[in-house]
């Protein structure tokens, strides 16, 4: 048994139901599960001094495309909106290999961890023709190496250009292949136990890249195995025009028609919902992953987060893929989300602490987890710590709940702890050889980009 004690914590923001902020407490965990947060001093195998530390629950990322870590900051797409951006990038992504998936997963999740993220959901939907290896398996392997809690998805695309969709034939699969592989991945990797480090969701890519039968069959398969459903929705007006033209329905109406609604479903973006649709999301507890930086970068619009919060729509926070971000820093996303809604909604905007709760409790809810997202006994010991005794935080620490979103923290955190293990310390990943991964990843990016010339 591994026993961890974080001693004499200056300030601990619990994000619990009472929104408690505790001072001068000791947090004690056994095998990655918090046993006590109080003034008792326990014996432990590993003791960390919390004297100057601000401690927060680990951040939870609810939407990503880790492979895009290798296609960020590309000049040819900087001015484009979603559809044109995708069409350009598909031509590079068709060159993905198991090696690029593995390395980009390590790089993207490594960056997330350095900035306080302890659980990552990834939406991988590019399965290039001719690649028969288990790409999702390589992602789970990367997550295990790093020590991050990982929710993968079996994404998919089944509607190619020749059938009226957006992606080229080279990255599209038929429905039977997708469903068989989805079932295999659920059976192989989906672990439903408490404090699980590995779970699976099914995630056909978007209304304009998948067929109606794939949506319907995926929903049936997900419910057979009790896994969650995820896709992009209401991201752009182009998408809305697409579904109106092809199926005669608005995007959410289309999803409802194929049984893609309910508390086991969450959508990435959720920008272009009308009032009736927001009410339907709230009534059915269908969730939304809010990705502010990506939405700003691609000029997609602003997710109506204040209205969603008022109505009770479940919301989590996410970075989205690195080609539209262009990074994997959920801590940065907190501040951008806060500022975006201040600009757009003034007094109705969520507070900094509201945004922190989206990235912790809200995100945990979207992933169907009640064992992460808050710090209290019998929850996972997933947290990050910031030494408050630094010049950049002078005058900012009297309101620790709001600090991360209003002031922001713009460097790697001092500790990221996942399931009771120190995974990042002083900005250095402890579980992998960061220098070697960086070297290999640089080379793999060059190879990938050279394929397309
Ligand atoms: Zn996305």
Short mmCIF file of C-alpha atoms and ligand atoms in Angstrom, two decimals:
data_model
loop_
_atom_site.label_atom_id
_atom_site.label_comp_id
_atom_site.label_asym_id
_atom_site.label_seq_id
_atom_site.Cartn_x
_atom_site.Cartn_y
_atom_site.Cartn_z
CA UNK A 1 0.00 0.00 0.00
CA UNK A 2 1.22 3.51 -0.87
CA UNK A 3 0.48 6.18 1.73
CA UNK A 4 0.78 9.84 0.80
CA UNK A 5 0.61 12.78 3.20
CA UNK A 6 0.47 16.42 2.11
CA UNK A 7 1.21 18.23 5.32
CA UNK A 8 0.17 21.66 6.58
CA UNK A 9 -1.56 22.79 3.37
CA UNK A 10 -1.87 26.59 3.23
CA UNK A 11 -5.16 26.59 1.29
CA UNK A 12 -7.19 23.71 -0.12
CA UNK A 13 -10.06 24.51 -2.51
CA UNK A 14 -12.26 21.41 -2.30
CA UNK A 15 -14.93 22.12 -4.98
CA UNK A 16 -17.20 20.00 -2.76
CA UNK A 17 -20.97 20.50 -2.38
CA UNK A 18 -20.42 23.13 0.32
CA UNK A 19 -17.71 24.93 -1.71
CA UNK A 20 -15.39 24.67 1.26
CA UNK A 21 -11.97 26.28 1.32
CA UNK A 22 -9.78 24.79 4.06
CA UNK A 23 -6.61 26.16 5.63
CA UNK A 24 -3.74 24.48 7.42
CA UNK A 25 -5.00 20.95 6.86
CA UNK A 26 -3.27 17.64 6.13
CA UNK A 27 -4.45 15.51 3.23
CA UNK A 28 -3.83 11.79 3.66
CA UNK A 29 -4.35 9.21 0.87
CA UNK A 30 -3.91 5.45 0.65
CA UNK A 31 -3.38 3.84 -2.76
CA UNK A 32 -4.61 6.93 -4.52
CA UNK A 33 -7.81 7.40 -2.51
CA UNK A 34 -8.22 10.29 -0.04
CA UNK A 35 -8.80 8.98 3.49
CA UNK A 36 -8.83 12.20 5.47
CA UNK A 37 -8.49 15.97 5.18
CA UNK A 38 -8.11 17.33 8.72
CA UNK A 39 -5.61 18.38 11.31
CA UNK A 40 -4.42 14.86 12.22
CA UNK A 41 -0.87 13.96 11.23
CA UNK A 42 -0.58 10.43 9.85
CA UNK A 43 2.47 8.34 9.20
CA UNK A 44 3.12 7.98 5.44
CA UNK A 45 5.55 6.60 2.86
CA UNK A 46 5.71 9.90 1.02
CA UNK A 47 5.35 13.30 2.68
CA UNK A 48 5.02 16.58 0.77
CA UNK A 49 5.29 19.93 2.51
CA UNK A 50 2.15 21.98 1.83
CA UNK A 51 3.15 25.02 3.88
CA UNK A 52 3.03 27.48 0.96
CA UNK A 53 0.74 25.48 -1.31
CA UNK A 54 -2.61 26.28 -2.89
CA UNK A 55 -4.23 22.91 -3.62
CA UNK A 56 -6.99 22.36 -6.20
CA UNK A 57 -8.81 19.30 -7.55
CA UNK A 58 -7.20 18.01 -10.77
CA UNK A 59 -8.68 19.56 -13.92
CA UNK A 60 -10.66 17.29 -16.25
CA UNK A 61 -10.52 17.75 -20.01
CA UNK A 62 -13.69 16.67 -21.81
CA UNK A 63 -12.74 17.05 -25.49
CA UNK A 64 -9.46 16.72 -27.33
CA UNK A 65 -7.87 15.35 -30.50
CA UNK A 66 -4.40 14.49 -29.27
CA UNK A 67 -3.07 13.63 -32.75
CA UNK A 68 -3.53 17.30 -33.70
CA UNK A 69 -0.64 18.17 -31.39
CA UNK A 70 1.44 17.36 -34.49
CA UNK A 71 -0.45 19.75 -36.80
CA UNK A 72 -0.60 23.00 -34.87
CA UNK A 73 0.46 26.44 -36.00
CA UNK A 74 0.29 25.47 -39.68
CA UNK A 75 0.28 28.64 -41.83
CA UNK A 76 -2.05 27.20 -44.48
CA UNK A 77 -5.01 26.95 -42.08
CA UNK A 78 -4.62 30.01 -39.86
CA UNK A 79 -7.28 32.03 -41.66
CA UNK A 80 -9.82 29.31 -42.23
CA UNK A 81 -13.11 28.38 -40.60
CA UNK A 82 -14.06 24.81 -39.68
CA UNK A 83 -15.06 23.21 -43.01
CA UNK A 84 -12.17 24.60 -45.09
CA UNK A 85 -9.80 24.03 -42.15
CA UNK A 86 -10.83 20.37 -41.93
CA UNK A 87 -10.60 19.76 -45.67
CA UNK A 88 -7.02 21.05 -45.71
CA UNK A 89 -5.98 19.09 -42.62
CA UNK A 90 -7.54 15.74 -43.65
CA UNK A 91 -4.81 15.63 -46.34
CA UNK A 92 -2.16 15.60 -43.61
CA UNK A 93 -4.04 13.47 -41.09
CA UNK A 94 -4.43 10.63 -43.60
CA UNK A 95 -0.68 10.06 -43.00
CA UNK A 96 -1.12 9.27 -39.27
CA UNK A 97 0.58 6.08 -38.05
CA UNK A 98 0.53 4.15 -34.74
CA UNK A 99 3.83 5.86 -33.90
CA UNK A 100 2.46 9.38 -34.46
CA UNK A 101 -0.66 8.55 -32.43
CA UNK A 102 1.44 7.21 -29.56
CA UNK A 103 3.88 10.13 -29.49
CA UNK A 104 1.28 12.86 -29.98
CA UNK A 105 -0.76 11.32 -27.14
CA UNK A 106 2.27 11.48 -24.85
CA UNK A 107 3.02 15.07 -25.88
CA UNK A 108 -0.55 16.37 -25.61
CA UNK A 109 -1.31 14.63 -22.33
CA UNK A 110 2.12 15.53 -20.97
CA UNK A 111 1.37 19.21 -21.53
CA UNK A 112 -2.08 18.83 -19.93
CA UNK A 113 -0.52 17.23 -16.83
CA UNK A 114 2.06 20.00 -16.45
CA UNK A 115 -0.80 22.48 -16.18
CA UNK A 116 -2.84 20.63 -13.59
CA UNK A 117 -4.99 18.30 -15.67
CA UNK A 118 -5.41 14.82 -14.18
CA UNK A 119 -8.04 13.25 -16.47
CA UNK A 120 -8.18 13.50 -20.24
CA UNK A 121 -10.89 12.48 -22.67
CA UNK A 122 -9.75 12.12 -26.27
CA UNK A 123 -11.87 12.01 -29.40
CA UNK A 124 -9.88 10.07 -31.97
CA UNK A 125 -11.77 9.66 -35.23
CA UNK A 126 -9.08 9.42 -37.97
CA UNK A 127 -8.41 5.82 -39.00
CA UNK A 128 -6.43 6.07 -42.27
CA UNK A 129 -6.98 3.34 -44.86
CA UNK A 130 -4.30 0.65 -44.71
CA UNK A 131 -3.59 1.07 -40.98
CA UNK A 132 -4.71 -2.08 -39.19
CA UNK A 133 -3.00 -1.52 -35.83
CA UNK A 134 -4.93 -0.76 -32.65
CA UNK A 135 -4.63 3.05 -32.62
CA UNK A 136 -6.78 3.46 -29.49
CA UNK A 137 -4.62 0.81 -27.81
CA UNK A 138 -1.54 2.95 -28.45
CA UNK A 139 -3.31 5.85 -26.74
CA UNK A 140 -4.11 3.75 -23.69
CA UNK A 141 -0.45 2.65 -23.62
CA UNK A 142 0.67 6.31 -23.69
CA UNK A 143 -1.72 7.19 -20.85
CA UNK A 144 -0.41 4.29 -18.75
CA UNK A 145 3.22 5.34 -19.36
CA UNK A 146 2.41 8.88 -18.28
CA UNK A 147 0.11 7.91 -15.40
CA UNK A 148 -2.87 10.07 -16.43
CA UNK A 149 -6.50 9.00 -16.02
CA UNK A 150 -7.67 8.50 -19.59
CA UNK A 151 -11.05 8.26 -21.27
CA UNK A 152 -10.60 7.28 -24.91
CA UNK A 153 -13.25 7.17 -27.54
CA UNK A 154 -13.68 5.03 -30.59
CA UNK A 155 -14.38 7.87 -33.00
CA UNK A 156 -15.36 7.26 -36.59
CA UNK A 157 -16.17 8.72 -39.99
CA UNK A 158 -18.41 6.90 -42.48
CA UNK A 159 -19.64 9.64 -44.84
CA UNK A 160 -17.04 10.58 -47.42
CA UNK A 161 -17.00 13.35 -50.01
CA UNK A 162 -18.39 11.09 -52.72
CA UNK A 163 -21.49 10.43 -50.56
CA UNK A 164 -22.00 14.08 -49.71
CA UNK A 165 -19.84 14.28 -46.57
CA UNK A 166 -16.75 16.35 -45.84
CA UNK A 167 -13.80 13.91 -45.40
CA UNK A 168 -11.99 12.17 -48.26
CA UNK A 169 -12.30 8.41 -48.85
CA UNK A 170 -8.80 7.86 -47.41
CA UNK A 171 -9.95 8.40 -43.80
CA UNK A 172 -13.45 6.91 -43.93
CA UNK A 173 -14.50 3.38 -42.87
CA UNK A 174 -17.65 1.35 -43.40
CA UNK A 175 -20.21 1.02 -40.62
CA UNK A 176 -19.63 -2.71 -39.93
CA UNK A 177 -15.88 -2.23 -39.51
CA UNK A 178 -16.46 0.68 -37.13
CA UNK A 179 -19.02 -1.15 -35.01
CA UNK A 180 -16.92 -4.31 -34.74
CA UNK A 181 -13.87 -2.32 -33.68
CA UNK A 182 -15.98 -0.25 -31.25
CA UNK A 183 -17.19 -3.43 -29.54
CA UNK A 184 -13.64 -4.83 -29.39
CA UNK A 185 -12.32 -1.63 -27.79
CA UNK A 186 -15.10 -1.52 -25.18
CA UNK A 187 -14.47 -5.17 -24.26
CA UNK A 188 -10.69 -4.71 -24.12
CA UNK A 189 -10.26 -1.38 -22.35
CA UNK A 190 -13.43 -0.14 -20.63
CA UNK A 191 -12.96 -0.42 -16.86
CA UNK A 192 -16.03 0.56 -14.84
CA UNK A 193 -14.57 0.09 -11.36
CA UNK A 194 -14.30 3.01 -8.93
CA UNK A 195 -11.12 5.04 -9.51
CA UNK A 196 -10.82 3.54 -12.99
CA UNK A 197 -7.86 4.85 -15.01
CA UNK A 198 -9.27 3.73 -18.39
CA UNK A 199 -12.72 4.14 -19.91
CA UNK A 200 -14.20 4.16 -23.39
CA UNK A 201 -16.90 6.22 -25.12
CA UNK A 202 -18.28 5.90 -28.64
CA UNK A 203 -17.82 9.05 -30.72
CA UNK A 204 -18.82 9.25 -34.40
CA UNK A 205 -17.14 12.47 -35.51
CA UNK A 206 -19.85 14.96 -36.54
CA UNK A 207 -23.13 15.20 -38.45
CA UNK A 208 -21.27 16.04 -41.68
CA UNK A 209 -18.83 13.11 -41.56
CA UNK A 210 -20.97 10.17 -40.48
CA UNK A 211 -24.00 8.35 -41.84
CA UNK A 212 -27.34 8.24 -40.04
CA UNK A 213 -27.15 4.46 -39.60
CA UNK A 214 -23.76 4.80 -37.84
CA UNK A 215 -25.28 7.27 -35.35
CA UNK A 216 -28.22 4.99 -34.68
CA UNK A 217 -26.14 1.80 -34.37
CA UNK A 218 -23.52 3.50 -32.18
CA UNK A 219 -26.24 4.59 -29.75
CA UNK A 220 -27.57 1.02 -29.55
CA UNK A 221 -24.08 -0.41 -29.00
CA UNK A 222 -23.17 2.21 -26.36
CA UNK A 223 -26.32 1.48 -24.39
CA UNK A 224 -25.79 -2.28 -24.64
CA UNK A 225 -22.44 -1.85 -22.85
CA UNK A 226 -23.27 1.20 -20.71
CA UNK A 227 -20.65 3.46 -22.30
CA UNK A 228 -21.17 7.14 -23.07
CA UNK A 229 -21.81 8.87 -26.41
CA UNK A 230 -19.98 11.91 -27.72
CA UNK A 231 -19.80 13.95 -30.91
CA UNK A 232 -19.28 17.49 -32.22
CA UNK A 233 -22.55 19.43 -32.39
CA UNK A 234 -23.82 22.94 -33.06
CA UNK A 235 -20.26 24.09 -33.65
CA UNK A 236 -20.83 26.18 -36.79
CA UNK A 237 -23.63 27.59 -38.93
CA UNK A 238 -22.16 25.58 -41.84
CA UNK A 239 -23.02 22.43 -39.87
CA UNK A 240 -26.57 23.72 -39.30
CA UNK A 241 -26.99 24.41 -43.04
CA UNK A 242 -25.63 20.93 -43.77
CA UNK A 243 -28.16 19.05 -41.62
CA UNK A 244 -31.06 21.27 -42.76
CA UNK A 245 -30.17 20.53 -46.36
CA UNK A 246 -29.34 16.80 -46.03
CA UNK A 247 -31.84 15.57 -43.46
CA UNK A 248 -34.25 18.49 -43.16
CA UNK A 249 -33.57 18.97 -39.45
CA UNK A 250 -31.55 21.25 -37.21
CA UNK A 251 -28.51 19.50 -35.65
CA UNK A 252 -30.05 18.73 -32.23
CA UNK A 253 -33.34 17.64 -33.77
CA UNK A 254 -31.33 15.27 -35.97
CA UNK A 255 -29.48 13.84 -32.96
CA UNK A 256 -32.73 13.38 -31.06
CA UNK A 257 -34.15 11.48 -34.04
CA UNK A 258 -31.37 8.88 -33.74
CA UNK A 259 -31.67 8.59 -29.94
CA UNK A 260 -28.59 10.70 -29.22
CA UNK A 261 -29.95 12.59 -26.28
CA UNK A 262 -29.89 11.96 -22.53
CA UNK A 263 -27.57 12.00 -19.55
CA UNK A 264 -25.13 9.56 -21.18
CA UNK A 265 -24.52 11.95 -24.11
CA UNK A 266 -22.33 15.05 -24.29
CA UNK A 267 -21.61 17.28 -27.27
CA UNK A 268 -18.46 19.27 -28.00
CA UNK A 269 -19.01 23.04 -28.55
CA UNK A 270 -22.81 23.54 -28.41
CA UNK A 271 -22.67 27.08 -29.74
CA UNK A 272 -25.68 27.41 -32.04
CA UNK A 273 -28.56 26.12 -29.92
CA UNK A 274 -31.81 28.08 -29.78
CA UNK A 275 -33.93 28.55 -26.63
CA UNK A 276 -36.07 25.45 -27.19
CA UNK A 277 -32.95 23.37 -27.74
CA UNK A 278 -31.31 24.64 -24.55
CA UNK A 279 -34.42 23.62 -22.64
CA UNK A 280 -34.32 20.16 -24.24
CA UNK A 281 -30.66 19.77 -23.20
CA UNK A 282 -31.52 20.78 -19.62
CA UNK A 283 -34.65 18.59 -19.44
CA UNK A 284 -32.75 15.54 -20.71
CA UNK A 285 -29.47 16.38 -18.90
CA UNK A 286 -27.56 16.14 -22.17
CA UNK A 287 -24.13 17.73 -21.67
CA UNK A 288 -21.87 20.21 -23.47
CA UNK A 289 -18.05 20.41 -23.53
CA UNK A 290 -17.18 24.11 -23.72
CA UNK A 291 -14.02 24.81 -25.80
CA UNK A 292 -13.59 28.61 -25.79
CA UNK A 293 -10.13 28.91 -27.37
CA UNK A 294 -11.00 26.63 -30.29
CA UNK A 295 -14.29 28.46 -30.84
CA UNK A 296 -12.47 31.80 -30.96
CA UNK A 297 -9.66 30.50 -33.17
CA UNK A 298 -12.04 29.05 -35.78
CA UNK A 299 -14.47 32.02 -35.54
CA UNK A 300 -17.21 29.50 -34.70
CA UNK A 301 -19.12 31.64 -32.19
CA UNK A 302 -19.70 31.84 -28.44
CA UNK A 303 -21.25 29.00 -26.45
CA UNK A 304 -24.18 30.40 -24.38
CA UNK A 305 -22.65 29.27 -21.08
CA UNK A 306 -24.51 31.78 -18.84
CA UNK A 307 -27.89 30.65 -20.22
CA UNK A 308 -26.86 26.99 -19.94
CA UNK A 309 -25.83 27.42 -16.30
CA UNK A 310 -29.09 29.20 -15.47
CA UNK A 311 -31.13 26.46 -17.08
CA UNK A 312 -29.10 23.58 -15.60
CA UNK A 313 -27.47 22.17 -18.74
CA UNK A 314 -24.46 20.00 -17.66
CA UNK A 315 -21.26 21.74 -18.84
CA UNK A 316 -17.60 20.79 -18.71
CA UNK A 317 -14.46 22.49 -20.00
CA UNK A 318 -12.10 21.34 -22.75
CA UNK A 319 -9.15 22.41 -24.86
CA UNK A 320 -10.29 20.74 -28.13
CA UNK A 321 -7.63 19.53 -30.57
CA UNK A 322 -4.33 21.32 -30.78
CA UNK A 323 -4.87 22.31 -34.42
CA UNK A 324 -7.55 24.73 -33.24
CA UNK A 325 -6.11 25.79 -29.91
CA UNK A 326 -2.99 25.53 -30.49
CA UNK A 327 -2.03 23.81 -27.27
CA UNK A 328 -3.14 21.47 -24.48
CA UNK A 329 -3.35 23.78 -21.50
CA UNK A 330 -6.64 23.52 -19.63
CA UNK A 331 -5.46 26.01 -17.02
CA UNK A 332 -5.19 28.64 -19.76
CA UNK A 333 -8.69 27.67 -20.92
CA UNK A 334 -10.08 28.65 -17.49
CA UNK A 335 -8.94 32.24 -17.88
CA UNK A 336 -9.95 32.51 -21.52
CA UNK A 337 -13.43 31.15 -20.70
CA UNK A 338 -13.78 33.66 -17.89
CA UNK A 339 -12.72 36.63 -20.05
CA UNK A 340 -14.76 35.56 -23.08
CA UNK A 341 -17.99 35.50 -21.08
CA UNK A 342 -17.14 38.71 -19.23
CA UNK A 343 -16.85 40.39 -22.63
CA UNK A 344 -19.98 38.82 -24.02
CA UNK A 345 -22.32 38.73 -21.01
CA UNK A 346 -21.06 41.30 -18.48
CA UNK A 347 -22.94 40.89 -15.17
CA UNK A 348 -24.45 37.58 -16.29
CA UNK A 349 -21.03 36.02 -16.87
CA UNK A 350 -19.92 33.10 -14.68
CA UNK A 351 -17.44 33.89 -11.91
CA UNK A 352 -13.88 32.60 -11.92
CA UNK A 353 -14.92 29.95 -9.40
CA UNK A 354 -17.91 28.96 -11.57
CA UNK A 355 -15.42 28.29 -14.37
CA UNK A 356 -13.15 26.24 -12.06
CA UNK A 357 -16.17 24.14 -11.14
CA UNK A 358 -16.95 23.56 -14.82
CA UNK A 359 -13.42 22.18 -15.28
CA UNK A 360 -13.70 19.91 -12.20
CA UNK A 361 -17.21 18.93 -11.08
CA UNK A 362 -18.84 19.79 -14.42
CA UNK A 363 -16.32 17.84 -16.46
CA UNK A 364 -16.51 14.84 -14.09
CA UNK A 365 -20.28 14.81 -14.56
CA UNK A 366 -19.91 14.72 -18.37
CA UNK A 367 -17.60 11.70 -18.13
CA UNK A 368 -20.04 9.98 -15.77
CA UNK A 369 -17.62 10.05 -12.81
CA UNK A 370 -18.41 10.83 -9.18
CA UNK A 371 -15.04 9.69 -7.84
CA UNK A 372 -13.08 12.65 -9.28
CA UNK A 373 -13.53 16.44 -9.57
CA UNK A 374 -13.54 17.31 -5.85
CA UNK A 375 -11.28 16.82 -2.87
CA UNK A 376 -12.83 14.94 0.05
CA UNK A 377 -12.49 11.52 1.70
CA UNK A 378 -13.27 8.55 -0.55
CA UNK A 379 -12.60 10.56 -3.72
CA UNK A 380 -9.53 10.02 -5.92
CA UNK A 381 -6.34 11.78 -4.87
CA UNK A 382 -6.17 13.79 -8.13
CA UNK A 383 -4.95 17.31 -7.47
CA UNK A 384 -2.46 20.00 -8.31
CA UNK A 385 -0.50 22.39 -6.17
CA UNK A 386 0.82 25.87 -6.74
CA UNK A 387 3.37 27.48 -4.43
CA UNK A 388 1.72 30.81 -3.64
CA UNK A 389 4.96 32.32 -2.45
CA UNK A 390 5.96 33.83 -5.80
CA UNK A 391 6.07 37.29 -7.23
CA UNK A 392 3.39 36.69 -9.88
CA UNK A 393 0.79 35.90 -7.22
CA UNK A 394 1.34 38.78 -4.83
CA UNK A 395 -2.00 40.29 -3.91
CA UNK A 396 -3.91 37.59 -5.79
CA UNK A 397 -4.17 34.79 -3.24
CA UNK A 398 -6.81 36.24 -0.90
CA UNK A 399 -9.49 34.80 -3.15
CA UNK A 400 -8.13 31.35 -4.07
CA UNK A 401 -11.44 30.09 -5.50
CA UNK A 402 -11.49 32.72 -8.26
CA UNK A 403 -7.74 33.06 -8.73
CA UNK A 404 -7.11 30.54 -11.51
CA UNK A 405 -9.67 32.07 -13.91
CA UNK A 406 -9.46 35.75 -12.99
CA UNK A 407 -5.70 36.18 -12.48
CA UNK A 408 -4.62 32.97 -14.17
CA UNK A 409 -1.49 30.93 -13.62
CA UNK A 410 0.77 31.02 -16.64
CA UNK A 411 3.44 28.43 -15.96
CA UNK A 412 3.51 24.74 -15.13
CA UNK A 413 2.13 23.99 -11.67
CA UNK A 414 4.45 22.81 -8.88
CA UNK A 415 2.90 19.36 -8.44
CA UNK A 416 0.35 17.34 -10.36
CA UNK A 417 -0.74 14.24 -8.46
CA UNK A 418 -2.90 11.55 -10.06
CA UNK A 419 -4.30 8.60 -8.11
CA UNK A 420 -1.86 9.50 -5.32
CA UNK A 421 1.24 9.51 -7.56
CA UNK A 422 3.36 12.57 -8.33
CA UNK A 423 3.24 12.72 -12.15
CA UNK A 424 4.67 16.20 -12.62
CA UNK A 425 6.94 18.13 -10.26
CA UNK A 426 8.23 21.65 -10.87
CA UNK A 427 7.07 21.36 -14.48
CA UNK A 428 9.01 18.14 -15.16
CA UNK A 429 7.13 14.95 -15.98
CA UNK A 430 8.24 12.26 -13.54
CA UNK A 431 7.03 9.11 -15.32
CA UNK A 432 8.53 9.46 -18.82
CA UNK A 433 11.86 10.52 -20.28
CA UNK A 434 10.69 13.95 -21.43
CA UNK A 435 13.83 14.76 -23.40
CA UNK A 436 13.65 11.52 -25.38
CA UNK A 437 9.92 11.88 -26.08
CA UNK A 438 10.48 15.49 -27.23
CA UNK A 439 13.28 14.43 -29.59
CA UNK A 440 11.26 11.57 -31.08
CA UNK A 441 8.14 13.71 -31.39
CA UNK A 442 10.02 16.46 -33.26
CA UNK A 443 11.22 13.88 -35.79
CA UNK A 444 7.76 12.32 -36.12
CA UNK A 445 6.19 15.74 -36.83
CA UNK A 446 8.75 16.38 -39.58
CA UNK A 447 8.04 12.99 -41.16
CA UNK A 448 4.26 13.51 -41.00
CA UNK A 449 4.39 16.99 -42.56
CA UNK A 450 6.87 15.88 -45.26
CA UNK A 451 4.45 13.16 -46.43
CA UNK A 452 2.10 15.88 -47.61
CA UNK A 453 5.01 17.98 -48.90
ZN1 LIG B 1 -13.10 18.73 -31.65
#
